[in-house]
mmCIF file of C-alpha atoms in Angstrom:
data_model
loop_
_atom_site.group_PDB
_atom_site.id
_atom_site.type_symbol
_atom_site.label_atom_id
_atom_site.label_comp_id
_atom_site.label_asym_id
_atom_site.label_seq_id
_atom_site.Cartn_x
_atom_site.Cartn_y
_atom_site.Cartn_z
ATOM 1 C CA UNK A 1 146.767 62.403 62.683
ATOM 2 C CA UNK A 2 146.165 62.332 66.361
ATOM 3 C CA UNK A 3 147.099 65.376 68.341
ATOM 4 C CA UNK A 4 147.391 65.731 72.183
ATOM 5 C CA UNK A 5 146.220 68.074 73.966
ATOM 6 C CA UNK A 6 149.385 70.164 74.471
ATOM 7 C CA UNK A 7 149.570 70.311 70.594
ATOM 8 C CA UNK A 8 146.283 71.466 69.932
ATOM 9 C CA UNK A 9 146.765 74.694 72.908
ATOM 10 C CA UNK A 10 150.239 75.482 70.889
ATOM 11 C CA UNK A 11 148.576 75.617 67.681
ATOM 12 C CA UNK A 12 145.931 77.821 69.190
ATOM 13 C CA UNK A 13 148.537 80.052 71.147
ATOM 14 C CA UNK A 14 149.288 81.275 67.650
ATOM 15 C CA UNK A 15 145.849 82.794 67.549
ATOM 16 C CA UNK A 16 145.605 86.707 68.123
ATOM 17 C CA UNK A 17 143.161 88.995 69.908
ATOM 18 C CA UNK A 18 140.733 90.335 67.331
ATOM 19 C CA UNK A 19 141.523 93.712 69.297
ATOM 20 C CA UNK A 20 145.111 93.436 70.058
ATOM 21 C CA UNK A 21 146.645 91.656 67.155
ATOM 22 C CA UNK A 22 150.119 91.114 68.990
ATOM 23 C CA UNK A 23 148.695 89.396 72.128
ATOM 24 C CA UNK A 24 147.312 85.507 71.786
ATOM 25 C CA UNK A 25 144.083 84.370 73.131
ATOM 26 C CA UNK A 26 146.284 82.083 75.506
ATOM 27 C CA UNK A 27 148.472 84.918 76.428
ATOM 28 C CA UNK A 28 145.676 87.461 77.947
ATOM 29 C CA UNK A 29 143.656 84.692 79.456
ATOM 30 C CA UNK A 30 141.100 84.027 77.598
ATOM 31 C CA UNK A 31 142.212 80.388 76.258
ATOM 32 C CA UNK A 32 141.185 78.213 79.581
ATOM 33 C CA UNK A 33 141.431 74.554 78.318
ATOM 34 C CA UNK A 34 141.016 72.052 75.380
ATOM 35 C CA UNK A 35 139.014 68.526 75.848
ATOM 36 C CA UNK A 36 139.504 65.827 73.950
ATOM 37 C CA UNK A 37 136.407 63.259 73.577
ATOM 38 C CA UNK A 38 135.270 60.498 71.498
ATOM 39 C CA UNK A 39 132.603 63.392 70.671
ATOM 40 C CA UNK A 40 135.753 65.782 69.230
ATOM 41 C CA UNK A 41 137.443 68.740 70.590
ATOM 42 C CA UNK A 42 135.795 71.010 72.876
ATOM 43 C CA UNK A 43 137.671 74.119 73.373
ATOM 44 C CA UNK A 44 136.900 76.033 76.466
ATOM 45 C CA UNK A 45 137.212 79.665 76.640
ATOM 46 C CA UNK A 46 136.280 82.449 79.194
ATOM 47 C CA UNK A 47 135.581 86.229 78.054
ATOM 48 C CA UNK A 48 137.009 89.238 78.934
ATOM 49 C CA UNK A 49 133.539 91.292 79.267
ATOM 50 C CA UNK A 50 130.256 89.592 79.430
ATOM 51 C CA UNK A 51 129.243 91.399 76.685
ATOM 52 C CA UNK A 52 132.433 91.220 74.464
ATOM 53 C CA UNK A 53 131.748 90.975 70.678
ATOM 54 C CA UNK A 54 135.312 89.418 69.983
ATOM 55 C CA UNK A 55 134.155 86.291 71.176
ATOM 56 C CA UNK A 56 132.151 85.267 67.569
ATOM 57 C CA UNK A 57 135.241 85.968 65.794
ATOM 58 C CA UNK A 58 137.461 83.805 68.307
ATOM 59 C CA UNK A 59 135.203 81.104 68.161
ATOM 60 C CA UNK A 60 135.371 80.950 64.439
ATOM 61 C CA UNK A 61 139.019 81.422 64.480
ATOM 62 C CA UNK A 62 139.375 78.712 66.351
ATOM 63 C CA UNK A 63 137.390 76.406 64.629
ATOM 64 C CA UNK A 64 139.195 77.295 61.349
ATOM 65 C CA UNK A 65 142.721 77.293 62.740
ATOM 66 C CA UNK A 66 141.731 73.851 63.760
ATOM 67 C CA UNK A 67 140.293 72.921 60.800
ATOM 68 C CA UNK A 68 143.637 73.497 58.420
ATOM 69 C CA UNK A 69 145.205 71.245 60.822
ATOM 70 C CA UNK A 70 143.067 68.910 59.960
ATOM 71 C CA UNK A 71 141.330 68.543 63.696
ATOM 72 C CA UNK A 72 137.666 68.557 63.621
ATOM 73 C CA UNK A 73 134.730 68.031 64.922
ATOM 74 C CA UNK A 74 135.525 71.283 67.281
ATOM 75 C CA UNK A 75 133.061 72.920 69.462
ATOM 76 C CA UNK A 76 133.685 75.899 71.562
ATOM 77 C CA UNK A 77 132.426 76.482 74.820
ATOM 78 C CA UNK A 78 132.115 79.568 77.033
ATOM 79 C CA UNK A 79 132.768 79.200 80.452
ATOM 80 C CA UNK A 80 132.570 82.034 83.727
ATOM 81 C CA UNK A 81 133.875 80.030 86.302
ATOM 82 C CA UNK A 82 136.786 81.919 87.962
ATOM 83 C CA UNK A 83 135.416 85.190 86.181
ATOM 84 C CA UNK A 84 138.577 86.335 83.718
ATOM 85 C CA UNK A 85 140.780 89.236 85.368
ATOM 86 C CA UNK A 86 143.615 91.210 83.935
ATOM 87 C CA UNK A 87 145.714 89.443 86.448
ATOM 88 C CA UNK A 88 145.855 86.626 84.041
ATOM 89 C CA UNK A 89 147.418 88.593 81.219
ATOM 90 C CA UNK A 90 151.018 87.641 81.312
ATOM 91 C CA UNK A 91 153.971 89.675 82.169
ATOM 92 C CA UNK A 92 155.603 89.374 78.497
ATOM 93 C CA UNK A 93 152.073 90.354 77.030
ATOM 94 C CA UNK A 94 151.739 93.181 79.380
ATOM 95 C CA UNK A 95 155.164 94.465 77.616
ATOM 96 C CA UNK A 96 153.907 93.326 74.042
ATOM 97 C CA UNK A 97 150.924 95.532 74.830
ATOM 98 C CA UNK A 98 152.679 98.437 76.083
ATOM 99 C CA UNK A 99 155.261 98.524 73.080
ATOM 100 C CA UNK A 100 151.915 98.137 70.977
ATOM 101 C CA UNK A 101 150.797 101.819 72.291
ATOM 102 C CA UNK A 102 148.604 100.415 74.895
ATOM 103 C CA UNK A 103 149.235 100.869 78.629
ATOM 104 C CA UNK A 104 148.902 97.599 80.275
ATOM 105 C CA UNK A 105 146.712 97.331 83.412
ATOM 106 C CA UNK A 106 148.776 98.493 86.245
ATOM 107 C CA UNK A 107 148.148 96.966 89.565
ATOM 108 C CA UNK A 108 147.311 93.414 90.391
ATOM 109 C CA UNK A 109 143.947 91.932 91.696
ATOM 110 C CA UNK A 110 142.045 95.497 90.564
ATOM 111 C CA UNK A 111 138.781 94.661 92.352
ATOM 112 C CA UNK A 112 139.263 98.132 94.410
ATOM 113 C CA UNK A 113 140.871 99.750 91.563
ATOM 114 C CA UNK A 114 140.014 103.303 91.949
ATOM 115 C CA UNK A 115 140.878 105.837 88.742
ATOM 116 C CA UNK A 116 142.771 108.538 90.632
ATOM 117 C CA UNK A 117 144.975 106.334 92.700
ATOM 118 C CA UNK A 118 147.389 105.014 89.765
ATOM 119 C CA UNK A 119 149.096 107.522 87.783
ATOM 120 C CA UNK A 120 149.305 105.558 84.420
ATOM 121 C CA UNK A 121 152.638 105.408 82.294
ATOM 122 C CA UNK A 122 152.485 106.256 79.215
ATOM 123 C CA UNK A 123 153.207 103.726 76.560
ATOM 124 C CA UNK A 124 155.010 105.776 74.228
ATOM 125 C CA UNK A 125 157.299 108.127 76.004
ATOM 126 C CA UNK A 126 157.319 106.700 79.329
ATOM 127 C CA UNK A 127 156.005 109.957 81.228
ATOM 128 C CA UNK A 128 154.100 110.016 84.498
ATOM 129 C CA UNK A 129 152.561 113.078 83.615
ATOM 130 C CA UNK A 130 149.675 111.812 82.119
ATOM 131 C CA UNK A 131 145.452 112.971 82.419
ATOM 132 C CA UNK A 132 142.602 110.530 82.371
ATOM 133 C CA UNK A 133 140.164 111.804 79.259
ATOM 134 C CA UNK A 134 137.380 108.706 79.563
ATOM 135 C CA UNK A 135 136.966 105.925 81.711
ATOM 136 C CA UNK A 136 135.622 104.341 78.536
ATOM 137 C CA UNK A 137 137.008 103.631 75.250
ATOM 138 C CA UNK A 138 136.505 102.329 71.937
ATOM 139 C CA UNK A 139 136.204 99.154 73.480
ATOM 140 C CA UNK A 140 135.143 97.880 77.064
ATOM 141 C CA UNK A 141 138.737 96.879 78.213
ATOM 142 C CA UNK A 142 139.723 100.201 77.410
ATOM 143 C CA UNK A 143 140.078 103.742 79.215
ATOM 144 C CA UNK A 144 141.435 106.959 77.367
ATOM 145 C CA UNK A 145 144.382 108.965 78.540
ATOM 146 C CA UNK A 146 146.534 111.599 77.099
ATOM 147 C CA UNK A 147 149.911 112.003 77.703
ATOM 148 C CA UNK A 148 151.107 115.980 79.235
ATOM 149 C CA UNK A 149 154.882 115.636 78.051
ATOM 150 C CA UNK A 150 154.487 113.906 74.669
ATOM 151 C CA UNK A 151 150.766 115.281 74.116
ATOM 152 C CA UNK A 152 149.931 111.822 72.658
ATOM 153 C CA UNK A 153 146.432 110.668 73.625
ATOM 154 C CA UNK A 154 146.689 106.638 74.570
ATOM 155 C CA UNK A 155 144.622 103.906 75.393
ATOM 156 C CA UNK A 156 144.794 102.098 78.995
ATOM 157 C CA UNK A 157 143.564 98.484 79.610
ATOM 158 C CA UNK A 158 141.842 99.121 82.806
ATOM 159 C CA UNK A 159 141.904 96.790 85.605
ATOM 160 C CA UNK A 160 139.109 94.384 86.056
ATOM 161 C CA UNK B 1 105.014 77.625 91.670
ATOM 162 C CA UNK B 2 107.736 75.663 91.583
ATOM 163 C CA UNK B 3 111.566 75.731 92.476
ATOM 164 C CA UNK B 4 111.942 75.924 88.650
ATOM 165 C CA UNK B 5 109.399 78.211 87.607
ATOM 166 C CA UNK B 6 110.300 80.663 90.242
ATOM 167 C CA UNK B 7 114.220 80.564 89.473
ATOM 168 C CA UNK B 8 113.059 81.194 85.545
ATOM 169 C CA UNK B 9 111.038 84.275 86.794
ATOM 170 C CA UNK B 10 114.205 85.568 88.678
ATOM 171 C CA UNK B 11 116.679 85.457 85.811
ATOM 172 C CA UNK B 12 114.050 86.745 83.462
ATOM 173 C CA UNK B 13 113.814 90.133 86.189
ATOM 174 C CA UNK B 14 117.516 90.243 86.415
ATOM 175 C CA UNK B 15 117.469 90.016 82.365
ATOM 176 C CA UNK B 16 114.770 92.155 81.763
ATOM 177 C CA UNK B 17 116.539 95.086 83.802
ATOM 178 C CA UNK B 18 119.413 94.851 81.968
ATOM 179 C CA UNK B 19 117.916 94.666 78.496
ATOM 180 C CA UNK B 20 115.760 97.578 78.765
ATOM 181 C CA UNK B 21 118.303 99.594 80.660
ATOM 182 C CA UNK B 22 120.756 98.957 78.168
ATOM 183 C CA UNK B 23 118.182 100.069 75.485
ATOM 184 C CA UNK B 24 117.483 103.512 76.887
ATOM 185 C CA UNK B 25 121.095 103.923 77.040
ATOM 186 C CA UNK B 26 121.725 103.020 73.485
ATOM 187 C CA UNK B 27 119.471 106.257 73.113
ATOM 188 C CA UNK B 28 122.237 108.228 74.100
ATOM 189 C CA UNK B 29 124.294 107.110 71.276
ATOM 190 C CA UNK B 30 125.640 110.002 69.063
ATOM 191 C CA UNK B 31 123.226 112.111 71.115
ATOM 192 C CA UNK B 32 125.249 112.497 75.040
ATOM 193 C CA UNK B 33 127.094 116.087 75.764
ATOM 194 C CA UNK B 34 130.364 115.470 74.727
ATOM 195 C CA UNK B 35 131.774 112.234 72.760
ATOM 196 C CA UNK B 36 133.176 111.064 75.885
ATOM 197 C CA UNK B 37 130.093 110.319 77.482
ATOM 198 C CA UNK B 38 128.767 109.104 74.681
ATOM 199 C CA UNK B 39 131.214 106.302 74.654
ATOM 200 C CA UNK B 40 130.886 105.501 78.435
ATOM 201 C CA UNK B 41 127.122 105.424 78.238
ATOM 202 C CA UNK B 42 127.118 103.118 74.899
ATOM 203 C CA UNK B 43 129.753 100.836 76.602
ATOM 204 C CA UNK B 44 127.204 100.788 80.055
ATOM 205 C CA UNK B 45 124.624 99.432 77.468
ATOM 206 C CA UNK B 46 127.155 96.902 76.358
ATOM 207 C CA UNK B 47 128.041 95.445 79.229
ATOM 208 C CA UNK B 48 124.445 95.160 80.059
ATOM 209 C CA UNK B 49 123.545 92.988 76.846
ATOM 210 C CA UNK B 50 126.095 91.055 77.253
ATOM 211 C CA UNK B 51 124.632 90.219 80.953
ATOM 212 C CA UNK B 52 121.523 89.892 79.544
ATOM 213 C CA UNK B 53 122.200 87.215 77.179
ATOM 214 C CA UNK B 54 124.052 85.074 79.706
ATOM 215 C CA UNK B 55 120.603 85.665 81.852
ATOM 216 C CA UNK B 56 117.895 84.902 78.867
ATOM 217 C CA UNK B 57 119.820 82.125 78.174
ATOM 218 C CA UNK B 58 120.083 80.541 81.768
ATOM 219 C CA UNK B 59 115.999 81.241 81.731
ATOM 220 C CA UNK B 60 115.701 79.819 78.805
ATOM 221 C CA UNK B 61 117.848 76.513 79.792
ATOM 222 C CA UNK B 62 115.903 76.285 82.917
ATOM 223 C CA UNK B 63 112.769 76.117 81.387
ATOM 224 C CA UNK B 64 113.881 74.146 79.059
ATOM 225 C CA UNK B 65 110.968 74.589 76.235
ATOM 226 C CA UNK B 66 114.305 75.475 73.716
ATOM 227 C CA UNK B 67 113.718 79.208 73.948
ATOM 228 C CA UNK B 68 116.790 81.096 73.582
ATOM 229 C CA UNK B 69 117.810 84.838 74.615
ATOM 230 C CA UNK B 70 116.413 85.944 71.329
ATOM 231 C CA UNK B 71 113.317 84.204 71.194
ATOM 232 C CA UNK B 72 113.070 85.411 75.250
ATOM 233 C CA UNK B 73 114.223 89.080 74.043
ATOM 234 C CA UNK B 74 111.774 89.129 71.293
ATOM 235 C CA UNK B 75 109.008 87.066 71.636
ATOM 236 C CA UNK B 76 107.167 88.169 74.805
ATOM 237 C CA UNK B 77 104.959 90.726 75.169
ATOM 238 C CA UNK B 78 104.811 93.264 77.555
ATOM 239 C CA UNK B 79 102.882 91.919 80.477
ATOM 240 C CA UNK B 80 105.515 89.191 80.082
ATOM 241 C CA UNK B 81 108.421 91.240 81.097
ATOM 242 C CA UNK B 82 109.342 91.854 84.886
ATOM 243 C CA UNK B 83 112.121 94.857 84.604
ATOM 244 C CA UNK B 84 111.686 97.433 87.328
ATOM 245 C CA UNK B 85 109.539 100.624 86.032
ATOM 246 C CA UNK B 86 112.729 102.787 86.522
ATOM 247 C CA UNK B 87 114.381 101.547 83.185
ATOM 248 C CA UNK B 88 111.432 101.910 81.486
ATOM 249 C CA UNK B 89 111.198 105.754 82.189
ATOM 250 C CA UNK B 90 112.360 108.241 78.982
ATOM 251 C CA UNK B 91 116.334 108.989 79.539
ATOM 252 C CA UNK B 92 114.863 112.776 80.415
ATOM 253 C CA UNK B 93 117.587 114.808 80.577
ATOM 254 C CA UNK B 94 121.726 113.928 81.039
ATOM 255 C CA UNK B 95 120.729 114.515 85.028
ATOM 256 C CA UNK B 96 117.836 112.104 85.146
ATOM 257 C CA UNK B 97 120.112 109.608 83.441
ATOM 258 C CA UNK B 98 122.961 109.937 85.489
ATOM 259 C CA UNK B 99 120.551 110.077 88.863
ATOM 260 C CA UNK B 100 118.993 106.859 87.547
ATOM 261 C CA UNK B 101 122.546 105.320 86.966
ATOM 262 C CA UNK B 102 123.342 106.299 90.427
ATOM 263 C CA UNK B 103 120.341 104.486 91.903
ATOM 264 C CA UNK B 104 120.728 101.514 89.811
ATOM 265 C CA UNK B 105 124.404 100.724 89.781
ATOM 266 C CA UNK B 106 124.518 101.498 93.779
ATOM 267 C CA UNK B 107 121.768 98.700 94.216
ATOM 268 C CA UNK B 108 123.492 96.282 91.313
ATOM 269 C CA UNK B 109 126.750 96.730 93.316
ATOM 270 C CA UNK B 110 125.442 95.249 96.499
ATOM 271 C CA UNK B 111 122.983 92.906 94.477
ATOM 272 C CA UNK B 112 125.635 91.068 92.727
ATOM 273 C CA UNK B 113 128.082 91.682 95.977
ATOM 274 C CA UNK B 114 125.125 89.275 97.455
ATOM 275 C CA UNK B 115 124.766 87.394 94.543
ATOM 276 C CA UNK B 116 127.993 85.780 94.347
ATOM 277 C CA UNK B 117 127.196 83.677 97.528
ATOM 278 C CA UNK B 118 124.325 82.439 95.471
ATOM 279 C CA UNK B 119 124.023 78.442 96.032
ATOM 280 C CA UNK B 120 123.388 78.525 92.183
ATOM 281 C CA UNK B 121 126.791 78.447 90.192
ATOM 282 C CA UNK B 122 125.551 79.713 86.936
ATOM 283 C CA UNK B 123 124.145 82.772 88.853
ATOM 284 C CA UNK B 124 127.207 83.514 91.408
ATOM 285 C CA UNK B 125 129.282 83.402 88.181
ATOM 286 C CA UNK B 126 127.517 85.839 86.352
ATOM 287 C CA UNK B 127 127.239 87.920 89.388
ATOM 288 C CA UNK B 128 131.477 87.906 89.937
ATOM 289 C CA UNK B 129 131.726 88.585 86.352
ATOM 290 C CA UNK B 130 128.821 91.551 86.357
ATOM 291 C CA UNK B 131 130.409 93.128 89.680
ATOM 292 C CA UNK B 132 133.763 93.825 87.759
ATOM 293 C CA UNK B 133 131.564 96.055 85.210
ATOM 294 C CA UNK B 134 129.147 97.173 87.657
ATOM 295 C CA UNK B 135 131.973 99.219 89.656
ATOM 296 C CA UNK B 136 132.937 101.237 86.755
ATOM 297 C CA UNK B 137 129.552 101.824 86.235
ATOM 298 C CA UNK B 138 128.808 102.735 89.911
ATOM 299 C CA UNK B 139 132.019 105.047 90.223
ATOM 300 C CA UNK B 140 131.395 106.956 87.027
ATOM 301 C CA UNK B 141 127.697 107.827 87.923
ATOM 302 C CA UNK B 142 128.857 108.703 91.192
ATOM 303 C CA UNK B 143 131.114 110.985 89.692
ATOM 304 C CA UNK B 144 128.456 112.944 87.242
ATOM 305 C CA UNK B 145 126.104 113.161 90.073
ATOM 306 C CA UNK B 146 128.839 115.159 92.587
ATOM 307 C CA UNK B 147 130.226 117.215 89.521
ATOM 308 C CA UNK B 148 126.656 118.066 88.334
ATOM 309 C CA UNK B 149 125.511 118.471 92.067
ATOM 310 C CA UNK B 150 128.034 120.428 93.364
ATOM 311 C CA UNK B 151 128.287 122.594 89.996
ATOM 312 C CA UNK B 152 126.287 125.581 88.485
ATOM 313 C CA UNK B 153 122.925 126.704 90.138
ATOM 314 C CA UNK B 154 121.377 125.228 86.880
ATOM 315 C CA UNK B 155 123.050 122.160 87.044
ATOM 316 C CA UNK B 156 122.415 121.486 90.934
ATOM 317 C CA UNK B 157 118.964 122.451 90.361
ATOM 318 C CA UNK B 158 118.188 120.002 87.494
ATOM 319 C CA UNK B 159 120.201 117.352 89.354
ATOM 320 C CA UNK B 160 118.236 117.916 92.423
ATOM 321 C CA UNK B 161 115.227 117.298 89.978
ATOM 322 C CA UNK B 162 116.181 114.420 88.711
ATOM 323 C CA UNK B 163 116.879 112.608 92.035
ATOM 324 C CA UNK B 164 113.371 113.877 93.571
ATOM 325 C CA UNK B 165 111.578 112.930 89.959
ATOM 326 C CA UNK B 166 112.700 109.425 90.102
ATOM 327 C CA UNK B 167 112.821 108.790 94.335
ATOM 328 C CA UNK B 168 109.602 107.078 93.890
ATOM 329 C CA UNK B 169 110.598 104.553 91.607
ATOM 330 C CA UNK B 170 113.618 103.222 93.728
ATOM 331 C CA UNK B 171 111.416 101.234 96.305
ATOM 332 C CA UNK B 172 110.074 98.937 94.087
ATOM 333 C CA UNK B 173 113.963 97.664 93.538
ATOM 334 C CA UNK B 174 113.367 96.133 96.571
ATOM 335 C CA UNK B 175 110.184 94.781 96.528
ATOM 336 C CA UNK B 176 109.883 90.659 96.924
ATOM 337 C CA UNK B 177 107.338 88.362 96.233
ATOM 338 C CA UNK B 178 106.935 84.714 96.703
ATOM 339 C CA UNK B 179 109.613 84.007 94.032
ATOM 340 C CA UNK B 180 112.202 85.634 96.060
ATOM 341 C CA UNK B 181 111.077 84.201 99.609
ATOM 342 C CA UNK B 182 111.297 80.616 97.871
ATOM 343 C CA UNK B 183 114.609 81.148 95.964
ATOM 344 C CA UNK B 184 116.193 82.898 99.113
ATOM 345 C CA UNK B 185 114.928 79.329 101.290
ATOM 346 C CA UNK B 186 116.840 77.743 98.702
ATOM 347 C CA UNK B 187 119.704 79.905 99.085
ATOM 348 C CA UNK B 188 119.824 81.217 95.965
ATOM 349 C CA UNK B 189 118.449 84.741 95.696
ATOM 350 C CA UNK B 190 119.404 88.027 97.680
ATOM 351 C CA UNK B 191 117.308 89.320 100.441
ATOM 352 C CA UNK B 192 116.441 92.690 99.254
ATOM 353 C CA UNK B 193 115.460 93.980 102.551
ATOM 354 C CA UNK B 194 118.965 93.585 103.530
ATOM 355 C CA UNK B 195 120.626 94.993 100.962
ATOM 356 C CA UNK B 196 117.963 98.573 101.333
ATOM 357 C CA UNK B 197 120.104 100.163 104.352
ATOM 358 C CA UNK B 198 123.584 99.898 102.687
ATOM 359 C CA UNK B 199 121.990 101.154 99.153
ATOM 360 C CA UNK B 200 120.581 104.398 101.183
ATOM 361 C CA UNK B 201 123.629 104.715 102.949
ATOM 362 C CA UNK B 202 125.550 104.874 99.983
ATOM 363 C CA UNK B 203 123.240 106.620 97.672
ATOM 364 C CA UNK B 204 122.993 109.558 100.322
ATOM 365 C CA UNK B 205 126.516 109.820 101.139
ATOM 366 C CA UNK B 206 127.181 110.633 97.390
ATOM 367 C CA UNK B 207 123.991 112.883 97.365
ATOM 368 C CA UNK B 208 125.623 114.679 100.274
ATOM 369 C CA UNK B 209 128.715 115.400 98.832
ATOM 370 C CA UNK B 210 126.883 116.854 95.575
ATOM 371 C CA UNK B 211 125.366 119.085 98.091
ATOM 372 C CA UNK B 212 122.008 117.515 96.780
ATOM 373 C CA UNK B 213 119.317 116.664 99.623
ATOM 374 C CA UNK B 214 118.000 113.571 100.102
ATOM 375 C CA UNK B 215 114.006 113.282 99.219
ATOM 376 C CA UNK B 216 112.022 112.129 101.485
ATOM 377 C CA UNK B 217 110.331 108.407 101.295
ATOM 378 C CA UNK B 218 106.561 108.606 99.949
ATOM 379 C CA UNK B 219 104.623 107.198 97.481
ATOM 380 C CA UNK B 220 106.042 104.056 95.781
ATOM 381 C CA UNK B 221 105.686 103.297 91.521
ATOM 382 C CA UNK B 222 105.211 99.891 91.628
ATOM 383 C CA UNK B 223 103.910 96.776 89.321
ATOM 384 C CA UNK B 224 106.746 95.339 87.077
ATOM 385 C CA UNK B 225 106.924 92.145 89.696
ATOM 386 C CA UNK B 226 103.220 91.643 88.389
ATOM 387 C CA UNK B 227 104.160 92.307 84.585
ATOM 388 C CA UNK B 228 102.272 95.739 84.852
ATOM 389 C CA UNK B 229 104.152 98.464 83.507
ATOM 390 C CA UNK B 230 104.161 102.404 82.506
ATOM 391 C CA UNK B 231 103.176 103.374 78.952
ATOM 392 C CA UNK B 232 106.690 103.461 77.704
ATOM 393 C CA UNK B 233 107.785 99.591 77.952
ATOM 394 C CA UNK B 234 104.942 98.778 74.908
ATOM 395 C CA UNK B 235 106.460 101.501 72.973
ATOM 396 C CA UNK B 236 110.404 100.093 73.473
ATOM 397 C CA UNK B 237 109.277 96.616 72.974
ATOM 398 C CA UNK B 238 107.799 97.677 69.434
ATOM 399 C CA UNK B 239 110.445 99.378 68.449
ATOM 400 C CA UNK B 240 112.787 96.551 69.760
ATOM 401 C CA UNK B 241 110.790 93.780 68.647
ATOM 402 C CA UNK B 242 109.549 94.966 64.802
ATOM 403 C CA UNK B 243 111.643 92.892 62.770
ATOM 404 C CA UNK B 244 111.151 89.398 64.322
ATOM 405 C CA UNK B 245 107.571 90.006 64.858
ATOM 406 C CA UNK B 246 107.392 91.027 61.030
ATOM 407 C CA UNK B 247 109.499 88.692 59.867
ATOM 408 C CA UNK B 248 109.863 85.688 62.396
ATOM 409 C CA UNK B 249 113.564 83.978 62.378
ATOM 410 C CA UNK B 250 114.836 86.717 60.180
ATOM 411 C CA UNK B 251 118.473 86.325 59.813
ATOM 412 C CA UNK B 252 121.094 88.355 58.204
#
């Protein structure tokens, strides 16, 4: 069976981000394109961070998922033109992220974000009474915060 | 030297700097003063490893002899590494690590800002990506320098000592040779002489806010552009490269 580009992108849009399983690689803005040629299918990805360790897993997930649909041969290419930014994350995806317990990136075009400017609302109780615990967290893309009202710690997806 | 040879060397220089500093920062893993700092420094290391892979792979592609990032990281000798001496120095105490980070991140901030305009699109794309990460490193390092410098008598003294001791290694960051002049002519490389006043201004402002004295320029440690290193790089490589040297092409 022959698939067109939209169909393949729709299949790939079901692959979850390994770190935030409620969001797909498409919603987070990593999936850029599929190029179909006589040599097969080339999936174009852009990483969130240069050292993102999820890239290898995502590439495997893509190949496996397409194989299940009898789509092959598949190659995965990583590109860096127009560097990934948190602005690429859709509004819906940000809301999913919040419900999952991760505070979504707050500002647009975060190039000059300074941590002290923005108050990050608690994804659990919505309080603005929160404090930064650490700018760096369990993954490259997140910082750690604490809510002073509900007392829960939470992660914030940094602007990037 | 051909244009291609110059570009390979330029990429190795950039990649070696992030590789060796990444190695040093990783040594703080489970040794940092607090858990959050442990995470921060290893996050820095992680960003740098990502950057290293891009740069060394690009060096290998440009060279065209089939060498990958792993080949270049694990199979080159000490004299073939071009990282600045400051990144290979032992971590010292936390003050020394954080002073080094301020010096390097401030340099990288201006360097990658400028490299975004490189006529080499691979380098300009890597620069744009890297700059986003470096901004976080710089903000974090500057905060710590201020906190420790303007802290207790003990933290102030140790921060000042670290700044004073590392200062003679900062001149090398701005050294240029025929690789730079050739690539600047092609619009590929950054003119480091233009960065120096910006770097000095930024670092001076942070040090002043930290109630620390900006050291006077004096003797400058140098050698890395020619592959001449301190005694420390060899020890790093003997550990980092051990497995691939003992069991070439080992995979797991």
